[in-house]
Structures are given as structure tokens and as C-alpha cells.
Short mmCIF file of C-alpha atoms in Angstrom, two decimals:
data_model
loop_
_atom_site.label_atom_id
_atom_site.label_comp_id
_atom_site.label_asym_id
_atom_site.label_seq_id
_atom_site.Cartn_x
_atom_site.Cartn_y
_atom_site.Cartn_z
CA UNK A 1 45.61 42.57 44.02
CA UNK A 2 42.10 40.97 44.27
CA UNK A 3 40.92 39.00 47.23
CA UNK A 4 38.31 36.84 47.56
CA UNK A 5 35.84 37.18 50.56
CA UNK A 6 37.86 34.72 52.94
CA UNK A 7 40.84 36.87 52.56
CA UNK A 8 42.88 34.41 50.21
CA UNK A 9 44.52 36.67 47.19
CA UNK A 10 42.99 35.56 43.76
CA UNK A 11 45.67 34.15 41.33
CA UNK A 12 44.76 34.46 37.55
CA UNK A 13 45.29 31.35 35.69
CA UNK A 14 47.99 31.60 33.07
CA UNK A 15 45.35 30.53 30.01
CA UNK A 16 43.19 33.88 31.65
CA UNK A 17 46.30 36.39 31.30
CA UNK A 18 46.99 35.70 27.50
CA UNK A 19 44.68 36.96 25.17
CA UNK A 20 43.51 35.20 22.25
CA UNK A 21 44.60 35.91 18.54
CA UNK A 22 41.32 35.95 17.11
CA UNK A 23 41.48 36.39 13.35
CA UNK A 24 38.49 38.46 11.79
CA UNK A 25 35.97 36.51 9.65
CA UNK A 26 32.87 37.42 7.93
CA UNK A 27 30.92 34.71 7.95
CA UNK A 28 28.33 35.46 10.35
CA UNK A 29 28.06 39.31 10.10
CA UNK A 30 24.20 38.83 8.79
CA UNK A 31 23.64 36.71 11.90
CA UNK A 32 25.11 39.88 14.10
CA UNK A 33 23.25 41.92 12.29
CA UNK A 34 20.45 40.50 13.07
CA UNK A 35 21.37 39.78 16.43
CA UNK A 36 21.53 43.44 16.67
CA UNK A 37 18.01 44.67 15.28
CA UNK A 38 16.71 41.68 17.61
CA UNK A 39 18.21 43.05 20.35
CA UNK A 40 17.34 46.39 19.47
CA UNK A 41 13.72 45.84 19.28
CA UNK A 42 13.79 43.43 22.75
CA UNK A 43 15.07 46.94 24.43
CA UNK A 44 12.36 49.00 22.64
CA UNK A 45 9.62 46.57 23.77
CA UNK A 46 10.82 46.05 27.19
CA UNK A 47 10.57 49.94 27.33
CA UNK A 48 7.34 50.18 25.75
CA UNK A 49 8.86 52.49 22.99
CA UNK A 50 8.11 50.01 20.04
CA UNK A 51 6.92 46.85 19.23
CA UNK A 52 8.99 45.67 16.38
CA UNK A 53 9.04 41.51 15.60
CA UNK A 54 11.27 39.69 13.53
CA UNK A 55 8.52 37.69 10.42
CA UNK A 56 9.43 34.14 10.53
CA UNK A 57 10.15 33.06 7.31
CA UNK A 58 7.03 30.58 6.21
CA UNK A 59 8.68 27.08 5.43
CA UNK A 60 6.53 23.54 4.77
CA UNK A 61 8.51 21.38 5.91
CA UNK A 62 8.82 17.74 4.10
CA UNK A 63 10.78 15.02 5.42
CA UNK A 64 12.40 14.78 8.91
CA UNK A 65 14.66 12.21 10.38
CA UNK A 66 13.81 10.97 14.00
CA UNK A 67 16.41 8.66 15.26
CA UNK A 68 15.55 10.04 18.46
CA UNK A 69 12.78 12.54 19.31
CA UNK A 70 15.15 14.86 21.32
CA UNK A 71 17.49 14.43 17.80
CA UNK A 72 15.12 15.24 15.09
CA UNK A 73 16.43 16.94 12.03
CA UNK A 74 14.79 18.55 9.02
CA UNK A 75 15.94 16.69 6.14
CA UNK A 76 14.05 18.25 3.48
CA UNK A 77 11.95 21.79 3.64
CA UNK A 78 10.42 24.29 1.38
CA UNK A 79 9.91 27.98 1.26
CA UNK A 80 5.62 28.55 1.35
CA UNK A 81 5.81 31.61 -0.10
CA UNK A 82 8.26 34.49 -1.09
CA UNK A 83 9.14 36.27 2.21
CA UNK A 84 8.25 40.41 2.12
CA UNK A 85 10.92 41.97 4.58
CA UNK A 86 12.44 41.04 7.89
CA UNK A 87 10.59 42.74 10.23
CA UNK A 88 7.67 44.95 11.13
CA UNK A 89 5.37 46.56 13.90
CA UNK A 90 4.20 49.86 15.15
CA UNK A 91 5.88 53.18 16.49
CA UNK A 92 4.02 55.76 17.92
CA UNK A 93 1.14 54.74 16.25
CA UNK A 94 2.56 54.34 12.84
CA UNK A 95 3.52 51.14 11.17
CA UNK A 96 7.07 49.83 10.66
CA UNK A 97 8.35 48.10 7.85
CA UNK A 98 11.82 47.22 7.24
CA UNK A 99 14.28 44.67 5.79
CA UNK A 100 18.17 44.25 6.71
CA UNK A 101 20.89 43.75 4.72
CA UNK A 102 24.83 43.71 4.03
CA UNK A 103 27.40 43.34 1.83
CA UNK A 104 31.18 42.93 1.86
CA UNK A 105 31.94 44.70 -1.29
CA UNK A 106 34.22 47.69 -0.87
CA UNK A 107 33.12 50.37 -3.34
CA UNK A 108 29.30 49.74 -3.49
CA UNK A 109 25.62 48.09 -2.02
CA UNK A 110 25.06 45.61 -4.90
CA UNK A 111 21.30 45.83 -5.58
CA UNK A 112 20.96 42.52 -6.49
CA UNK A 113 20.89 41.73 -2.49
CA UNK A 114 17.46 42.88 -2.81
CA UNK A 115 14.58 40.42 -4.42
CA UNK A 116 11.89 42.16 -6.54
CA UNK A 117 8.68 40.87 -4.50
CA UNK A 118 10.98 42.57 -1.29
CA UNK A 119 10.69 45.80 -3.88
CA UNK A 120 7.15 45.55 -4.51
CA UNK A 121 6.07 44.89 -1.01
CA UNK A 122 8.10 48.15 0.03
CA UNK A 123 6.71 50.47 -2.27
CA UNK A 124 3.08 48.91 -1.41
CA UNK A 125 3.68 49.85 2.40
CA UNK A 126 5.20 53.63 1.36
CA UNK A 127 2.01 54.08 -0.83
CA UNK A 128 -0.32 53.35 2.18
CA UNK A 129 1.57 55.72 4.63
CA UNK A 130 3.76 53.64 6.43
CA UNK A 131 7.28 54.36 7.03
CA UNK A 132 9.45 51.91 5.10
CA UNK A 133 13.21 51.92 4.93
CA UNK A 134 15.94 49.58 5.35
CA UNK A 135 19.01 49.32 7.51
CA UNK A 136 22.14 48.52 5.45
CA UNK A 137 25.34 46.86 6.94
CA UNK A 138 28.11 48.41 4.80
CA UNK A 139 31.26 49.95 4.61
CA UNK A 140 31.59 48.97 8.48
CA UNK A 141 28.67 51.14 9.04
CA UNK A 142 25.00 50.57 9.80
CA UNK A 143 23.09 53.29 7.61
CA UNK A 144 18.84 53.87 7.30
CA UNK A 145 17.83 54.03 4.07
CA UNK A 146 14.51 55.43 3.67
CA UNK A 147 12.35 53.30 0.73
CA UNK A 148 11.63 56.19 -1.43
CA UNK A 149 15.48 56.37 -2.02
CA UNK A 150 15.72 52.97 -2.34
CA UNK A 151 13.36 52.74 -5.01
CA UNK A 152 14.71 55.39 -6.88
CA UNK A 153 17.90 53.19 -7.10
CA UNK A 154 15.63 50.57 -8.08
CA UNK A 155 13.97 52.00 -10.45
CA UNK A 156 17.56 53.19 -12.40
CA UNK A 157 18.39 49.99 -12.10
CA UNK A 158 15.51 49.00 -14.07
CA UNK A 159 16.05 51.17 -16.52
CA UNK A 160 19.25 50.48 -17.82
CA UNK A 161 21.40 52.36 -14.54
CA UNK A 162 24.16 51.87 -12.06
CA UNK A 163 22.99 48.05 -10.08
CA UNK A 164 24.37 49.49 -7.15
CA UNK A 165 24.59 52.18 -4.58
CA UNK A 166 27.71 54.31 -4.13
CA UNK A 167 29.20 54.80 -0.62
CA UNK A 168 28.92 58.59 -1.52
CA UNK A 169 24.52 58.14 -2.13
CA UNK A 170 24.66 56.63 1.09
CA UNK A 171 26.27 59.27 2.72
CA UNK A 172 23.68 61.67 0.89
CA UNK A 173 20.66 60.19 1.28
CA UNK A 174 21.19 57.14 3.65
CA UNK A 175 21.67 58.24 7.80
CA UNK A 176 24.30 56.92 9.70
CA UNK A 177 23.30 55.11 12.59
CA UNK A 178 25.85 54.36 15.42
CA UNK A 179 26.48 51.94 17.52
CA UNK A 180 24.80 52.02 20.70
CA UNK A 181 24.42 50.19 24.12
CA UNK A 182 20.89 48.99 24.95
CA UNK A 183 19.42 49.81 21.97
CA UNK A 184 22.42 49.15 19.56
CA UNK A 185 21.38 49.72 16.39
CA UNK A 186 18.82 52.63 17.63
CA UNK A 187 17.29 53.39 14.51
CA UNK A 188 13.99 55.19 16.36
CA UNK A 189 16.41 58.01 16.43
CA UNK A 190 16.18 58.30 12.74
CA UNK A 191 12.69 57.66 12.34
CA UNK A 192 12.19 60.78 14.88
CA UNK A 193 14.23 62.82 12.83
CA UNK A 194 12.85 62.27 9.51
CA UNK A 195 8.78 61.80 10.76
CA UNK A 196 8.13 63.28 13.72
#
């Protein structure tokens, strides 16, 4: 039994003692995945181990509706320009460059998740030195997938190949990454592995 400090026992309420049937859904895993690397990277700059940001996404923005100033919304908005990846920075004096993404689909990572100009700008950062990869949410894992593999999907793709990439390529050239604490998707580990 529990007590609070004036002595008097504390009584659960009955709401408190029944747990909740929470049905799975997966229509914010990207968010949590994001969530994740965000607070990921807060740890590893807190720590002065990295300092890894999030790009905003560059957006003009076109017509907005004030029918209060504290209740503005964005009724209208454009993409600037064709975003690269999600988010870059600098490890132990190298640069970081990486994009993030998922899929629900049971057998495979559909490479159509990925955008061309997201291809491009990869394989422009792995020809000037800098470590490139991206972290995959699949198969209710997290993996690291270093560019160079990635574009060698790519690049089958291209030429007539398999669009995707098989759980079983993952598991050969991708890197498991498990779920941590502070840092919970700690994918410096890998990078220290593969680079230093």
C-alpha cells in the first residue's frame, strides 16, 4: 500500500486500475519515426557527440485565413523547391547526410518511396566524401542503409530490375539498429562501425 506524506493510504481510482484496449494503427508511424531521429539527435547534441538538424522543408506560402491572429491558418501553400533528404550535420568532423523512411508492405522496401532528386542528391554527397545512408522503418525494424547500397538498388531499378528491396538484402547489406533509451534510434553506433 502507498501513502501519501500525511499518512492517508492512496486509493487508485477505478478508471486508473483498468487498462485501456488500445488497438494498433499505422497512421502515424512516419511521425514516430521521426520523433525518434529528432530525439535521437536532441541527445547527441545535448552530449556534444553530434550535431544533426532536421531541413525544414522550403514552402511559399500563398493565402492564409486570419479570423483571428492567434487562429491563423494556411489555406493555400507551395513547395519552393524539391526537398534533398531529411536531415544533415557533422560527426566527428565528417558530414552527415541522411533521409528516413518506411513502409508497411510485408515482403519488401518499395523503391518508389524514394524521389529521384533524393537519389541524385545522395550520390552527389557519397562522391564528395561524406557519409550518406538512410535509416529504413521496416519489417518492425529500424535498419542503416548505407547509400552506395542504396544506389545499387537504384540503379537495377533503372535498368529494368526488382523496384524493391528484399527483407533478405536488408539483412545483408542494411545494419540493424535497435531500439535504445536516450539515444533511441542510435545510429552513431553504425556509423562507428562502418567509418571509424
Amino acid at each position: 500500500m502507498f501513502r501519501y506524506p500525511n499518512g492517508k493510504p492512496y486509493e487508485p481510482k477505478e478508471q486508473f486500475l483498468q487498462k485501456k484496449q488500445q488497438s494498433i494503427t499505422y497512421s502515424n508511424r512516419g511521425m514516430t519515426l521521426e520523433e525518434d531521429l529528432n530525439e535521437t539527435n536532441k541527445f547527441y547534441l545535448e552530449n556534444k557527440l553530434a550535431v544533426i538538424h532536421k531541413k525544414p522543408t522550403p514552402v511559399q506560402i500563398v493565402n492564409v485565413d486570419y479570423p483571428r491572429r492567434s487562429a491563423a491558418v494556411i489555406k493555400e501553400a507551395y513547395f519552393k523547391q524539391s526537398s534533398t533528404t531529411d536531415y544533415n550535420g557533422v560527426y566527428r568532423g565528417k558530414y552527415i547526410d541522411f533521409e528516413a523512411k518506411e513502409t508497411k508492405n510485408k515482403t519488401s522496401f518499395p523503391l518508389q518511396n524514394f524521389h529521384a532528386h533524393q537519389i541524385d542528391h545522395m550520390r552527389n554527397i557519397v562522391e564528395q566524401g561524406g557519409i550518406c545512408f538512410v535509416i529504413l522503418s521496416a519489417f518492425n525494424e529500424f535498419y542503416y542503409l548505407d547509400a552506395k547500397n542504396l544506389l545499387t538498388y537504384w540503379n537495377r531499378q533503372e535498368t529494368g530490375g526488382r523496384k524493391s528491396i528484399t527483407l533478405n538484402e536488408l539483412n545483408e547489406h542494411g545494419h540493424k539498429i535497435p531500439l535504445g533509451y536516450q539515444a533511441r534510434i542510435d545510429y552513431l553506433k553504425i556509423i562507428d562501425k562502418l567509418y571509424f
